[in-house]
Amino acid sequence: MPMKDGVIIVGAGAAGCSVAYHLARRGITSQIIDREGIANRASGKAWGIWSYPPENWSSTDVDVTEDRLPMRTDTQFLGERAQRREYQQRVSDFYWLGYHRLPEAIRELEERGGINVDYREFPIVRIAVSEEVEKRYREFFSAIRSAGYYEGDWLEPDELQAIFPNINPQIKGQIKGGLCLPNFKVEPYKYTLCLAQAAEKMGCTIRSGDVVGFGSQGSRVTSVVLASGTEIQATEVVLAMGPWIGQATSWLGKELPVQLYKSQCLRVELPRPFPPYHIDYISGTVEGFIVPEVGNQVLLEVEKKLPDAVTNFDSSLTEESKLLAIEMATNLFPEIENGSVVEHRGDLECWAPGLRMRPVLGRHPEWDNVYLASRFGPCGIMLSLSAGELMAELIARDGQAPYRVEKLLETLSPAELKENKD
């Protein structure tokens, strides 16, 4: 296979750094350009979770402005989901590709990059405190079992109380049970930095720069133009710019439509370690999460049923988010009130319009040597390994997808960017 040089990756988040790393594993050198540095935006502030892929059935291509809560079972939704089954199954393969690789990939990555990324495995427990939520979770559990996925368990109330003896006594009596499924986790900044450092050790160059345009000839981009006036020659260009992908694609003729959502969380130091379970808890119009970190720390986050639209790339943190997260966590576990807030962090997630999970990965239909990796919503870390592997293979094969993933890449392709010539 011919060697390549001059691959420019715009964006130093998890996706961009993973592309560079996987190119380097194939002996292809690249250059990462970012105006703010490695993992300085969402990739450094995420949860760093690889959730069990069937969990993502409920969010793939779902308009969450209608219902932010997971695993709906109403008739209309189930009918729509049936129509999208082929799409969802293909996207599910995208999740599985990285999930299955993860344990071995982390070992190799840490050896190459020289950073401990705090990799660990622990279950997520979706606690049901109402009959409605219990019904939803049980039906989802039955559905994944019927589909042939047997990891996970249904936990009865007494089993949950044994795991979480310090749960609020007022809530303890309301517990109907819970769905327990496997999860993986890394520290997101360390993970992304390790990808970048491993790629750099194998020949990748990382530079600071604000990309403002492209030079082109015919149907090929020949250079990346920086705000400083510097023009960097390119044989291939990968756009892994998260929320800014729309702006960059507009310079190429047609803007990729995106919608932004702001996700925020708290890192809290507790007096003692939290049980090693990721908790999902629905109460009213919000969904709360408690995610154990290394040592005595936990992450707290609340997602509203009707998320606020984000305009002008506003990533400012809000006091409301902080207070909602604390209220949710202390309502469930009163002892969390004895903890101290270490960090309030958050950034923008990039979705398809309508806050729909329609990830984009592949070659631009109007440009021979431009590739996109974006619209991963809250799953940027989770999809980074599979995105890097598939993108590196596409570039190594001059944009020709191998047969084993041809249908998958057809599904993920940014075909909506093809100009209508009629």
Short mmCIF file of C-alpha atoms in Angstrom, two decimals, residues 132-406:
data_model
loop_
_atom_site.label_atom_id
_atom_site.label_comp_id
_atom_site.label_asym_id
_atom_site.label_seq_id
_atom_site.Cartn_x
_atom_site.Cartn_y
_atom_site.Cartn_z
CA GLU A 132 -43.90 3.80 34.69
CA VAL A 133 -40.08 3.80 34.68
CA GLU A 134 -39.95 0.21 35.89
CA LYS A 135 -42.16 -0.86 32.98
CA ARG A 136 -39.95 1.03 30.53
CA TYR A 137 -36.76 -0.54 31.87
CA ARG A 138 -38.18 -4.06 32.03
CA GLU A 139 -39.41 -3.85 28.45
CA PHE A 140 -36.05 -2.57 27.28
CA PHE A 141 -34.27 -5.35 29.17
CA SER A 142 -36.57 -7.91 27.55
CA ALA A 143 -35.94 -6.35 24.13
CA ILE A 144 -32.17 -6.60 24.32
CA ARG A 145 -32.42 -10.18 25.61
CA SER A 146 -34.69 -11.03 22.67
CA ALA A 147 -32.10 -9.48 20.35
CA GLY A 148 -29.44 -11.85 21.69
CA TYR A 149 -27.61 -9.61 24.16
CA TYR A 150 -27.28 -11.33 27.53
CA GLU A 151 -24.94 -9.09 29.49
CA GLY A 152 -26.54 -7.35 32.43
CA ASP A 153 -29.23 -8.19 34.97
CA TRP A 154 -32.46 -7.01 36.48
CA LEU A 155 -31.89 -6.11 40.15
CA GLU A 156 -34.69 -6.42 42.68
CA PRO A 157 -35.22 -3.73 45.35
CA ASP A 158 -33.43 -5.68 48.09
CA GLU A 159 -30.41 -6.19 45.80
CA LEU A 160 -30.23 -2.46 45.09
CA GLN A 161 -30.52 -1.63 48.77
CA ALA A 162 -27.63 -3.99 49.51
CA ILE A 163 -25.45 -2.22 46.93
CA PHE A 164 -26.51 1.27 48.06
CA PRO A 165 -27.19 1.04 51.82
CA ASN A 166 -26.96 4.83 52.20
CA ILE A 167 -29.74 5.65 49.75
CA ASN A 168 -32.32 8.13 51.04
CA PRO A 169 -34.78 6.22 53.28
CA GLN A 170 -37.66 8.20 51.75
CA ILE A 171 -36.73 6.91 48.31
CA LYS A 172 -35.76 3.40 49.42
CA GLY A 173 -39.37 2.36 49.83
CA GLN A 174 -40.24 3.63 46.32
CA ILE A 175 -37.63 1.52 44.51
CA LYS A 176 -39.19 -0.97 42.10
CA GLY A 177 -35.91 -2.45 40.89
CA GLY A 178 -33.22 -1.51 38.42
CA LEU A 179 -31.52 -2.40 35.16
CA CYS A 180 -27.80 -3.19 35.46
CA LEU A 181 -25.58 -3.14 32.34
CA PRO A 182 -21.79 -3.08 31.74
CA ASN A 183 -19.85 0.17 31.21
CA PHE A 184 -16.23 1.17 30.63
CA LYS A 185 -14.65 4.47 31.64
CA VAL A 186 -11.49 6.51 31.13
CA GLU A 187 -10.39 9.95 32.30
CA PRO A 188 -11.22 11.90 29.12
CA TYR A 189 -8.39 14.44 29.08
CA LYS A 190 -5.75 11.79 29.80
CA TYR A 191 -7.24 9.50 27.17
CA THR A 192 -7.25 12.15 24.44
CA LEU A 193 -3.78 13.35 25.37
CA CYS A 194 -2.53 9.75 25.27
CA LEU A 195 -3.91 9.35 21.73
CA ALA A 196 -2.14 12.54 20.66
CA GLN A 197 1.12 11.65 22.38
CA ALA A 198 1.14 8.13 20.93
CA ALA A 199 0.53 9.54 17.44
CA GLU A 200 3.26 12.12 17.95
CA LYS A 201 5.78 9.46 18.95
CA MET A 202 5.01 7.70 15.65
CA GLY A 203 5.54 10.79 13.48
CA CYS A 204 2.46 12.99 13.86
CA THR A 205 3.01 16.74 14.19
CA ILE A 206 0.78 18.86 16.42
CA ARG A 207 0.55 22.60 15.94
CA SER A 208 -1.55 25.51 17.13
CA GLY A 209 -3.51 27.38 14.50
CA ASP A 210 -6.91 28.83 13.66
CA VAL A 211 -8.10 27.36 10.36
CA VAL A 212 -10.10 29.93 8.36
CA GLY A 213 -10.29 28.42 4.89
CA PHE A 214 -8.90 26.11 2.24
CA GLY A 215 -7.00 26.34 -1.01
CA SER A 216 -8.26 24.10 -3.78
CA GLN A 217 -7.77 22.94 -7.32
CA GLY A 218 -10.62 21.22 -9.12
CA SER A 219 -12.29 18.79 -6.73
CA ARG A 220 -9.32 18.57 -4.36
CA VAL A 221 -8.36 20.70 -1.39
CA THR A 222 -4.68 21.52 -1.74
CA SER A 223 -4.05 23.49 1.43
CA VAL A 224 -5.37 24.58 4.80
CA VAL A 225 -5.29 28.34 5.43
CA LEU A 226 -4.67 29.73 8.93
CA ALA A 227 -5.76 33.09 10.34
CA SER A 228 -2.09 34.07 10.45
CA GLY A 229 -1.96 33.81 6.66
CA THR A 230 0.08 30.60 6.73
CA GLU A 231 -0.98 28.09 4.09
CA ILE A 232 -0.23 24.43 4.82
CA GLN A 233 -0.13 22.01 1.92
CA ALA A 234 -2.36 18.96 2.22
CA THR A 235 -2.85 15.67 0.40
CA GLU A 236 -5.92 14.80 2.52
CA VAL A 237 -7.91 16.85 5.03
CA VAL A 238 -9.92 15.45 7.95
CA LEU A 239 -12.43 17.77 9.61
CA ALA A 240 -12.98 16.65 13.20
CA MET A 241 -14.10 20.00 14.56
CA GLY A 242 -17.14 19.13 16.65
CA PRO A 243 -19.53 22.11 16.85
CA TRP A 244 -17.50 24.06 14.28
CA ILE A 245 -17.92 21.45 11.53
CA GLY A 246 -20.79 23.43 10.02
CA GLN A 247 -18.66 26.53 9.64
CA ALA A 248 -15.79 24.61 8.04
CA THR A 249 -18.01 22.76 5.56
CA SER A 250 -19.59 26.06 4.51
CA TRP A 251 -16.17 27.10 3.20
CA LEU A 252 -16.37 24.06 0.91
CA GLY A 253 -19.69 25.03 -0.62
CA LYS A 254 -22.44 23.60 1.58
CA GLU A 255 -22.80 23.67 5.34
CA LEU A 256 -23.31 20.45 7.28
CA PRO A 257 -26.40 21.11 9.43
CA VAL A 258 -25.78 20.77 13.15
CA GLN A 259 -27.45 21.67 16.41
CA LEU A 260 -25.62 22.31 19.64
CA TYR A 261 -26.47 21.25 23.16
CA LYS A 262 -24.60 22.30 26.29
CA SER A 263 -23.71 19.53 28.72
CA GLN A 264 -22.44 20.35 32.21
CA CYS A 265 -21.37 18.31 35.21
CA LEU A 266 -19.84 18.65 38.66
CA ARG A 267 -16.85 16.80 40.06
CA VAL A 268 -17.35 16.30 43.79
CA GLU A 269 -14.95 14.98 46.44
CA LEU A 270 -16.70 12.76 48.97
CA PRO A 271 -15.53 11.78 52.48
CA ARG A 272 -15.37 8.14 51.35
CA PRO A 273 -15.51 6.17 48.08
CA PHE A 274 -18.85 5.85 46.32
CA PRO A 275 -20.03 2.33 45.37
CA PRO A 276 -18.50 1.36 42.00
CA TYR A 277 -21.71 1.78 40.00
CA HIS A 278 -22.77 4.46 37.52
CA ILE A 279 -26.29 5.55 38.53
CA ASP A 280 -29.07 6.75 36.22
CA TYR A 281 -32.08 8.16 38.07
CA ILE A 282 -35.23 9.70 36.56
CA SER A 283 -37.25 12.14 38.63
CA GLY A 284 -39.99 14.22 37.08
CA THR A 285 -38.73 16.10 34.02
CA VAL A 286 -35.03 15.53 34.65
CA GLU A 287 -32.65 12.61 34.44
CA GLY A 288 -29.74 12.50 36.86
CA PHE A 289 -26.43 10.68 36.72
CA ILE A 290 -23.85 9.87 39.37
CA VAL A 291 -20.58 8.51 37.97
CA PRO A 292 -17.80 7.30 40.30
CA GLU A 293 -14.31 8.59 39.55
CA VAL A 294 -10.90 7.46 40.81
CA GLY A 295 -10.58 7.77 44.58
CA ASN A 296 -13.44 9.44 46.45
CA GLN A 297 -14.70 11.59 43.61
CA VAL A 298 -17.93 11.41 41.63
CA LEU A 299 -19.36 13.22 38.62
CA LEU A 300 -22.89 14.61 38.93
CA GLU A 301 -25.04 15.65 35.98
CA VAL A 302 -28.68 16.45 35.32
CA GLU A 303 -30.26 16.49 31.86
CA LYS A 304 -33.55 18.28 31.35
CA LYS A 305 -36.34 16.72 29.30
CA LEU A 306 -36.43 19.79 27.06
CA PRO A 307 -32.82 20.93 26.59
CA ASP A 308 -32.07 24.55 25.86
CA ALA A 309 -30.96 25.49 22.36
CA VAL A 310 -27.44 26.88 22.16
CA THR A 311 -26.63 29.80 19.91
CA ASN A 312 -23.41 31.66 19.12
CA PHE A 313 -21.34 28.75 20.48
CA ASP A 314 -22.20 29.78 24.04
CA SER A 315 -20.46 27.31 26.35
CA SER A 316 -20.76 29.34 29.55
CA LEU A 317 -21.55 27.35 32.68
CA THR A 318 -24.78 28.02 34.55
CA GLU A 319 -25.59 28.12 38.23
CA GLU A 320 -28.89 26.37 37.47
CA SER A 321 -27.05 23.30 36.17
CA LYS A 322 -24.88 23.19 39.27
CA LEU A 323 -27.82 23.48 41.68
CA LEU A 324 -29.92 20.90 39.83
CA ALA A 325 -27.07 18.36 39.94
CA ILE A 326 -26.53 18.86 43.67
CA GLU A 327 -30.26 18.67 44.39
CA MET A 328 -30.62 15.43 42.39
CA ALA A 329 -27.62 13.75 44.03
CA THR A 330 -28.38 14.76 47.61
CA ASN A 331 -32.02 13.76 47.21
CA LEU A 332 -30.87 10.26 46.31
CA PHE A 333 -27.85 10.07 48.65
CA PRO A 334 -28.04 12.68 51.44
CA GLU A 335 -24.41 12.06 52.46
CA ILE A 336 -23.24 13.65 49.20
CA GLU A 337 -24.11 16.95 50.88
CA ASN A 338 -20.93 16.43 52.94
CA GLY A 339 -18.81 16.48 49.78
CA SER A 340 -17.05 19.46 48.26
CA VAL A 341 -17.28 20.67 44.66
CA VAL A 342 -13.89 20.28 42.98
CA GLU A 343 -14.85 21.35 39.47
CA HIS A 344 -17.84 22.62 37.50
CA ARG A 345 -17.18 21.83 33.86
CA GLY A 346 -18.98 21.45 30.58
CA ASP A 347 -18.97 22.25 26.88
CA LEU A 348 -20.91 21.90 23.65
CA GLU A 349 -22.09 18.67 22.05
CA CYS A 350 -22.62 18.52 18.31
CA TRP A 351 -25.85 16.86 17.12
CA ALA A 352 -27.86 16.68 13.91
CA PRO A 353 -30.77 19.18 13.74
CA GLY A 354 -33.54 18.35 16.19
CA LEU A 355 -30.88 17.03 18.56
CA ARG A 356 -30.85 13.76 16.65
CA MET A 357 -28.05 11.23 16.88
CA ARG A 358 -26.97 10.97 13.24
CA PRO A 359 -23.16 10.68 13.31
CA VAL A 360 -21.22 11.57 10.18
CA LEU A 361 -18.05 9.77 9.12
CA GLY A 362 -16.61 9.53 5.64
CA ARG A 363 -15.48 11.34 2.53
CA HIS A 364 -17.11 14.58 1.47
CA PRO A 365 -19.24 13.78 -1.62
CA GLU A 366 -18.05 16.91 -3.48
CA TRP A 367 -14.35 16.76 -2.62
CA ASP A 368 -12.01 13.89 -3.44
CA ASN A 369 -9.71 14.28 -0.45
CA VAL A 370 -11.80 15.79 2.34
CA TYR A 371 -13.16 13.60 5.16
CA LEU A 372 -15.56 14.40 8.01
CA ALA A 373 -15.88 12.98 11.51
CA SER A 374 -18.56 14.76 13.52
CA ARG A 375 -22.07 14.94 15.02
CA PHE A 376 -21.29 12.35 17.67
CA GLY A 377 -23.55 14.06 20.24
CA PRO A 378 -22.59 12.96 23.77
CA CYS A 379 -20.71 9.91 22.43
CA GLY A 380 -17.51 11.53 21.13
CA ILE A 381 -15.22 9.61 23.47
CA MET A 382 -17.18 6.39 23.03
CA LEU A 383 -17.05 6.56 19.21
CA SER A 384 -13.48 7.84 18.96
CA LEU A 385 -11.77 4.45 18.56
CA SER A 386 -14.13 3.23 15.86
CA ALA A 387 -14.05 6.62 14.09
CA GLY A 388 -10.25 6.64 14.09
CA GLU A 389 -9.97 3.09 12.83
CA LEU A 390 -12.50 3.51 10.01
CA MET A 391 -11.16 6.89 8.93
CA ALA A 392 -7.58 5.66 8.82
CA GLU A 393 -8.66 2.72 6.67
CA LEU A 394 -10.59 4.99 4.31
CA ILE A 395 -7.64 7.32 3.86
CA ALA A 396 -5.20 4.43 3.37
CA ARG A 397 -7.49 3.09 0.64
CA ASP A 398 -8.01 6.47 -1.09
CA GLY A 399 -11.58 6.72 0.11
CA GLN A 400 -12.66 3.21 -0.93
CA ALA A 401 -14.46 1.40 1.86
CA PRO A 402 -13.60 -2.26 2.45
CA TYR A 403 -16.53 -4.60 1.85
CA ARG A 404 -16.86 -5.64 5.51
CA VAL A 405 -17.82 -2.06 6.51
CA GLU A 406 -19.12 -0.77 3.19
#
